[in-house]
CSV table of C-alpha atoms in Angstrom, one decimal:
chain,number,residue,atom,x,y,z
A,528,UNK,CA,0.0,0.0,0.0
A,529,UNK,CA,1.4,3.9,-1.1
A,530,UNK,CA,0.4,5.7,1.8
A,531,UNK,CA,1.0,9.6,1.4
A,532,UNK,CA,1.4,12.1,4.7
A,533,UNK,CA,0.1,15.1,5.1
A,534,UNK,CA,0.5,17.2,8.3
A,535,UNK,CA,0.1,20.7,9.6
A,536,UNK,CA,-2.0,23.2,11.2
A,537,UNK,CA,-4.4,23.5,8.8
A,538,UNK,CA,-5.6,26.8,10.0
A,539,UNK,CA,-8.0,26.5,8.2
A,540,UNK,CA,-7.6,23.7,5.2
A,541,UNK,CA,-7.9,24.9,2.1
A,542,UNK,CA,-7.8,24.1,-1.8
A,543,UNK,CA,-4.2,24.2,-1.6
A,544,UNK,CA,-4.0,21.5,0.4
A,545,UNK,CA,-6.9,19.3,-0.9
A,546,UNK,CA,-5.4,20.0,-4.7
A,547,UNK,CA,-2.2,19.2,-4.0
A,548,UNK,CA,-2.8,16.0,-2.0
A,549,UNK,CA,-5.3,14.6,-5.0
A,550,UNK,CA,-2.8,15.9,-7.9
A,551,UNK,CA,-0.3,13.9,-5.8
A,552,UNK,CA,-2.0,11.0,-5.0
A,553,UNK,CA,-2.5,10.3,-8.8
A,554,UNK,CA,0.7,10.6,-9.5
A,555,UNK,CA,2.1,8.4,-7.4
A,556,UNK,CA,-1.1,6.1,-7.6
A,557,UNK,CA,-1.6,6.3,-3.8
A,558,UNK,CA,-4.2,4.0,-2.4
A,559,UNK,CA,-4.4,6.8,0.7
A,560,UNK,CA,-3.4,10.3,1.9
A,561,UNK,CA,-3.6,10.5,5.7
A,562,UNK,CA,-4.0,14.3,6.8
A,563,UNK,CA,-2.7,14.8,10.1
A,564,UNK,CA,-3.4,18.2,12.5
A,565,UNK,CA,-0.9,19.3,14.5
A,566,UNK,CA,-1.4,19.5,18.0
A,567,UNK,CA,1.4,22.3,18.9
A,568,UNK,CA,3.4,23.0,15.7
A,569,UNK,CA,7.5,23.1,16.8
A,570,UNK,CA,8.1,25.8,14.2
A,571,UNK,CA,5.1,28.1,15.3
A,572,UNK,CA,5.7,28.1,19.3
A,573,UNK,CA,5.2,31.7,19.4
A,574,UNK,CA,2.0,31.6,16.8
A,575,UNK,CA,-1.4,32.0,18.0
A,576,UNK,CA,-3.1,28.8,16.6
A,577,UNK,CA,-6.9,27.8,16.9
A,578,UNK,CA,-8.1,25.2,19.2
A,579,UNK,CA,-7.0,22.0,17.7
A,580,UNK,CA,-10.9,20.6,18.2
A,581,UNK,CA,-12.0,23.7,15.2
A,582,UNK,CA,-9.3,22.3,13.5
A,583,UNK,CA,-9.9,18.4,13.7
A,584,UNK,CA,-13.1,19.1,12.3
A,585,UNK,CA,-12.2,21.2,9.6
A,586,UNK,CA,-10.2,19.0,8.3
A,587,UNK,CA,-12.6,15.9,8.1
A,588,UNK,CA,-15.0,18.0,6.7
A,589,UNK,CA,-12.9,19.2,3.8
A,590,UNK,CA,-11.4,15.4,3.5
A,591,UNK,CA,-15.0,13.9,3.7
A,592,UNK,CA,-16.1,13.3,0.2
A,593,UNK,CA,-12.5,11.8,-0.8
A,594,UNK,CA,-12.6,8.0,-0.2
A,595,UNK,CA,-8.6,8.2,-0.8
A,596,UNK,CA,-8.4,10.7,1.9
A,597,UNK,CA,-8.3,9.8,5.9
A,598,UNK,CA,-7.8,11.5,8.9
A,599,UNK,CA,-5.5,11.0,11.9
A,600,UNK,CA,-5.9,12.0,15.2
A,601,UNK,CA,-2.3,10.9,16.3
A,602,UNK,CA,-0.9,14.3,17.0
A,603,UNK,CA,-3.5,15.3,18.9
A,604,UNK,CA,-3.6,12.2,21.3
A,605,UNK,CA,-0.3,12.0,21.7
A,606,UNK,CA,-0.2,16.3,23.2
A,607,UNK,CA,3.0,17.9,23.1
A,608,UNK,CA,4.5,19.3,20.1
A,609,UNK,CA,4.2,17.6,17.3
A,610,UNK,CA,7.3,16.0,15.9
A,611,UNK,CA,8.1,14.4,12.4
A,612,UNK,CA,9.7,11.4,13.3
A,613,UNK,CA,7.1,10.5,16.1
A,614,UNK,CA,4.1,10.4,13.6
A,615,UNK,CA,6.6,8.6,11.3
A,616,UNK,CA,7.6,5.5,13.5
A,617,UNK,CA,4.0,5.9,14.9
A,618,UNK,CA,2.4,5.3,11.8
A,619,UNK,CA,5.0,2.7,10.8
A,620,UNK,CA,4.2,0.9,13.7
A,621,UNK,CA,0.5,0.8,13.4
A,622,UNK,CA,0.4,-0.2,9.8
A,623,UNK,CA,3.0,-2.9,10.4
A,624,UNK,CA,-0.2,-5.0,11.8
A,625,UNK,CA,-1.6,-5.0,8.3
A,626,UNK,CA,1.5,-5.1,5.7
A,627,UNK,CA,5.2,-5.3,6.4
A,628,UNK,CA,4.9,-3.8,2.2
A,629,UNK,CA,3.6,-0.6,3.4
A,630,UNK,CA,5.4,2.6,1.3
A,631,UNK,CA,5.3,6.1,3.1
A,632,UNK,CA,5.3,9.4,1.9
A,633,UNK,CA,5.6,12.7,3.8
A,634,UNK,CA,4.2,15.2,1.4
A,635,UNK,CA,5.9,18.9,2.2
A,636,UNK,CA,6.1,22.2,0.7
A,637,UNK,CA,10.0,23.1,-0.8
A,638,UNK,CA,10.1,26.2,1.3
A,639,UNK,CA,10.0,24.2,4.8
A,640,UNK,CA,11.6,20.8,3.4
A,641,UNK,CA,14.7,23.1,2.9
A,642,UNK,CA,14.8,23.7,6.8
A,643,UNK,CA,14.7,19.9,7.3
A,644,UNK,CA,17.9,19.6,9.3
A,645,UNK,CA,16.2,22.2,12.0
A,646,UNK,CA,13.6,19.4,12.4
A,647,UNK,CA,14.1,17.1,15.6
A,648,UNK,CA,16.3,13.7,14.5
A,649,UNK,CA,16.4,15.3,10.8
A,650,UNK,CA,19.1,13.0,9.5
A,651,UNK,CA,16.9,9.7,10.9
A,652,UNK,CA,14.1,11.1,9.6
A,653,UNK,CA,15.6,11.3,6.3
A,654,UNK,CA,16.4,7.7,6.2
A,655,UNK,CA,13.4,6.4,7.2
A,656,UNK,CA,10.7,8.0,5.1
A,657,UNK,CA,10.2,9.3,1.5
A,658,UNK,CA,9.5,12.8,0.9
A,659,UNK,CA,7.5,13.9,-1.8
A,660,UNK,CA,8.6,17.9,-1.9
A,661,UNK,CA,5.9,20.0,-3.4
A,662,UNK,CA,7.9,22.9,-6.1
A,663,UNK,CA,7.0,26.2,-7.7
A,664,UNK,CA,6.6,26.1,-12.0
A,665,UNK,CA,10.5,26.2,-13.2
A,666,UNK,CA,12.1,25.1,-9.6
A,667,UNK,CA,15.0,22.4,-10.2
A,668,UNK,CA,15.7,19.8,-8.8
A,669,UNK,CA,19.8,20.7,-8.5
A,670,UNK,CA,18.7,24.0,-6.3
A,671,UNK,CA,17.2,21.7,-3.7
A,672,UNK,CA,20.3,19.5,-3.9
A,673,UNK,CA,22.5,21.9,-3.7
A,674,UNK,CA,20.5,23.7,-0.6
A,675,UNK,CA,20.5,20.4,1.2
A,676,UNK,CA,24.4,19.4,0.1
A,677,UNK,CA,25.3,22.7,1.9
A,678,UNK,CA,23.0,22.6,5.1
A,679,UNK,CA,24.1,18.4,5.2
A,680,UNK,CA,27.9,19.7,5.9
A,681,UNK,CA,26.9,19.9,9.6
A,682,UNK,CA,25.8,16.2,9.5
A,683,UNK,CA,28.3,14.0,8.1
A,684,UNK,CA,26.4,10.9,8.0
A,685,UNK,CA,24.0,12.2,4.9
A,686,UNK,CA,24.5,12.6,1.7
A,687,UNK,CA,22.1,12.7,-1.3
A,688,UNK,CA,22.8,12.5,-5.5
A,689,UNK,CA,20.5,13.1,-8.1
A,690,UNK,CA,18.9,9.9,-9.7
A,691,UNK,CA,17.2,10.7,-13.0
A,692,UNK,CA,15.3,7.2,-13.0
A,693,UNK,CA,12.7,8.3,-11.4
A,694,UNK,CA,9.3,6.0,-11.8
A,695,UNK,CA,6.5,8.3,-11.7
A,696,UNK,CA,8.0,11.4,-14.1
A,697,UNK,CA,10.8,12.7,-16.0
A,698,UNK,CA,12.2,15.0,-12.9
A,699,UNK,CA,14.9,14.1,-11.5
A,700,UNK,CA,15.0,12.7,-7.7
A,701,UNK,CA,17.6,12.9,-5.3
A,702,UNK,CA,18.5,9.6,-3.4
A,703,UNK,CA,19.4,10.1,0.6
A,704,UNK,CA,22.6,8.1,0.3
A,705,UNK,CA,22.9,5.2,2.6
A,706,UNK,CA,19.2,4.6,3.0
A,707,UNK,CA,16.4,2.9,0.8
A,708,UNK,CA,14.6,6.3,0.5
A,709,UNK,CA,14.6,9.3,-1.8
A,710,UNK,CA,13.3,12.6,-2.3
A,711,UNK,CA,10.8,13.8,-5.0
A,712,UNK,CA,10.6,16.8,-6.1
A,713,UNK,CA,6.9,17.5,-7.6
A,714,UNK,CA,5.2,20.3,-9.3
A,715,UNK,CA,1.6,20.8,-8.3
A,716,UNK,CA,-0.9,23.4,-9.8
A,717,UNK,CA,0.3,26.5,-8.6
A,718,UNK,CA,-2.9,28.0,-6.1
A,719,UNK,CA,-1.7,31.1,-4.5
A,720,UNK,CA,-3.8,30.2,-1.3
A,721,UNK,CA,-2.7,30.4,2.4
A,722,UNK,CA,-3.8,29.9,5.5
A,723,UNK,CA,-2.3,33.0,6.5
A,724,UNK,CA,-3.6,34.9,4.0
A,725,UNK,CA,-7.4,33.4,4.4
A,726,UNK,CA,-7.5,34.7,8.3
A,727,UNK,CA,-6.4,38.2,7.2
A,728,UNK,CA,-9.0,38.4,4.8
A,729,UNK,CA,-11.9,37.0,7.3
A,730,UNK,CA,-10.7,39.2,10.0
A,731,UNK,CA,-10.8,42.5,7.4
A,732,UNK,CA,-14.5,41.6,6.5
A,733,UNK,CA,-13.5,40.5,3.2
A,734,UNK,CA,-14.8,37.5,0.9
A,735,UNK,CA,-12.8,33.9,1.1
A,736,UNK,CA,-15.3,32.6,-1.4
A,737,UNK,CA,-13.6,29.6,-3.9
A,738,UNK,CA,-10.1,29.8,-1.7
A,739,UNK,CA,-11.8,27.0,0.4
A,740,UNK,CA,-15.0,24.3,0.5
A,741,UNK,CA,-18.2,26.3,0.8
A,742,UNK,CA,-19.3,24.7,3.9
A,743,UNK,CA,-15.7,25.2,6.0
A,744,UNK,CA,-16.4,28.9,5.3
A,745,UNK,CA,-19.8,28.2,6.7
A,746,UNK,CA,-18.6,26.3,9.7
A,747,UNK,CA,-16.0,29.1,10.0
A,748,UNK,CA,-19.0,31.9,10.0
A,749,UNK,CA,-21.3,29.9,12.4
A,750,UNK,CA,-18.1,29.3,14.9
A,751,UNK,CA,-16.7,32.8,14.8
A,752,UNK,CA,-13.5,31.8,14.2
A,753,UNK,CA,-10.6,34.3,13.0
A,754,UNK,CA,-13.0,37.1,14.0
């Protein structure tokens, strides 16, 4: 089973999630994308976040009418702030039950997979998961090499290439030497949508119509959220 990873505050979820997760999934002929919610993001410590319950239920609503698309609650559960390579072996370790065969992929955006080695246990992480990097039109894949070739110097014990027999497109990949995994670098349709950007315009009054489902902008209204 392909099982693709998708974490983060979602704060609120939007198209630019859902899009990129199903233009993914086809690609790499996933049988399921598990989004994940963050309980207390590492990298946002000092962010005000919405309760993680608003969030929770933004999410299955938006995932809802995608069979290929599930829902974890393993961040929250487990409190605390919500590291990679937790959620990794976590997940590991539940789907071991069912298939020993199981292939995972942590689906990420470019700009905060080039900050990977600030993430807890990033060179572990590295070897025990694939990443599927999400790219901008006319992004290469020898600028990510050569951003995570420099930031590796710090960590001797990784290295990457770039393998151009790549199985599901003609971009290159980049192969975390010494492990069985590699890094994908994807482009997605480009929809300038953010999270960020959505709770701005809410608070200011104005209209978040088509940047998200119509009924999360109604369950945003009715719950008063970013107000």
């Amino acid at each position: 089973m392909r099982i693709g990873i998708m974490g983060g505050t979602f704060d609120p979820i939007h198209y630019g999630h859902l899009n990129s997760a199903e233009e993914i999934a086809e690609i790499f002929k996933m049988d399921r994308v598990i989004f994940i919610p963050s309980f207390i993001p590492p990298h946002k410590k000092k962010e005000k976040i919405t309760d993680v319950y608003h969030r929770l239920m933004m999410t299955m609503l938006a995932t809802l009418s995608n069979p290929r698309f599930k829902v974890s609650t393993i961040e929250i559960e487990r409190d605390g702030y919500s590291y990679t390579i937790d959620t990794i072996n976590e997940l590991r370790n539940s789907f071991k039950r069912s298939s020993a065969k199981n292939k995972f992929y942590f689906i990420v955006g470019v700009d905060a997979f080039k900050e990977i080695f600030t993430w807890k246990d990033s060179v572990r992480l590295l070897k025990n998961c694939d990443f599927i990097v999400t790219t901008r039109p006319s992004y290469k894949v020898d600028d990510l090499f050569n951003v995570l070739n420099d930031a590796a110097k710090k960590h001797r014990n990784v290295k990457f290439k770039i393998d151009r027999k790549n199985p599901f497109g003609k971009s290159p990949r980049l192969y975390i030497i010494g492990s069985k995994h590699f890094i994908y670098p994807v482009e997605t349709t480009a929809l300038d949508i953010s999270s960020t950007d959505i709770r701005r315009r809410i608070k200011r009054g104005m209209t978040v119509k088509y940047l998200l489902p119509e009924f999360i902008e109604e369950y945003i209204n009715k719950n008063r959220l970013y107000k």
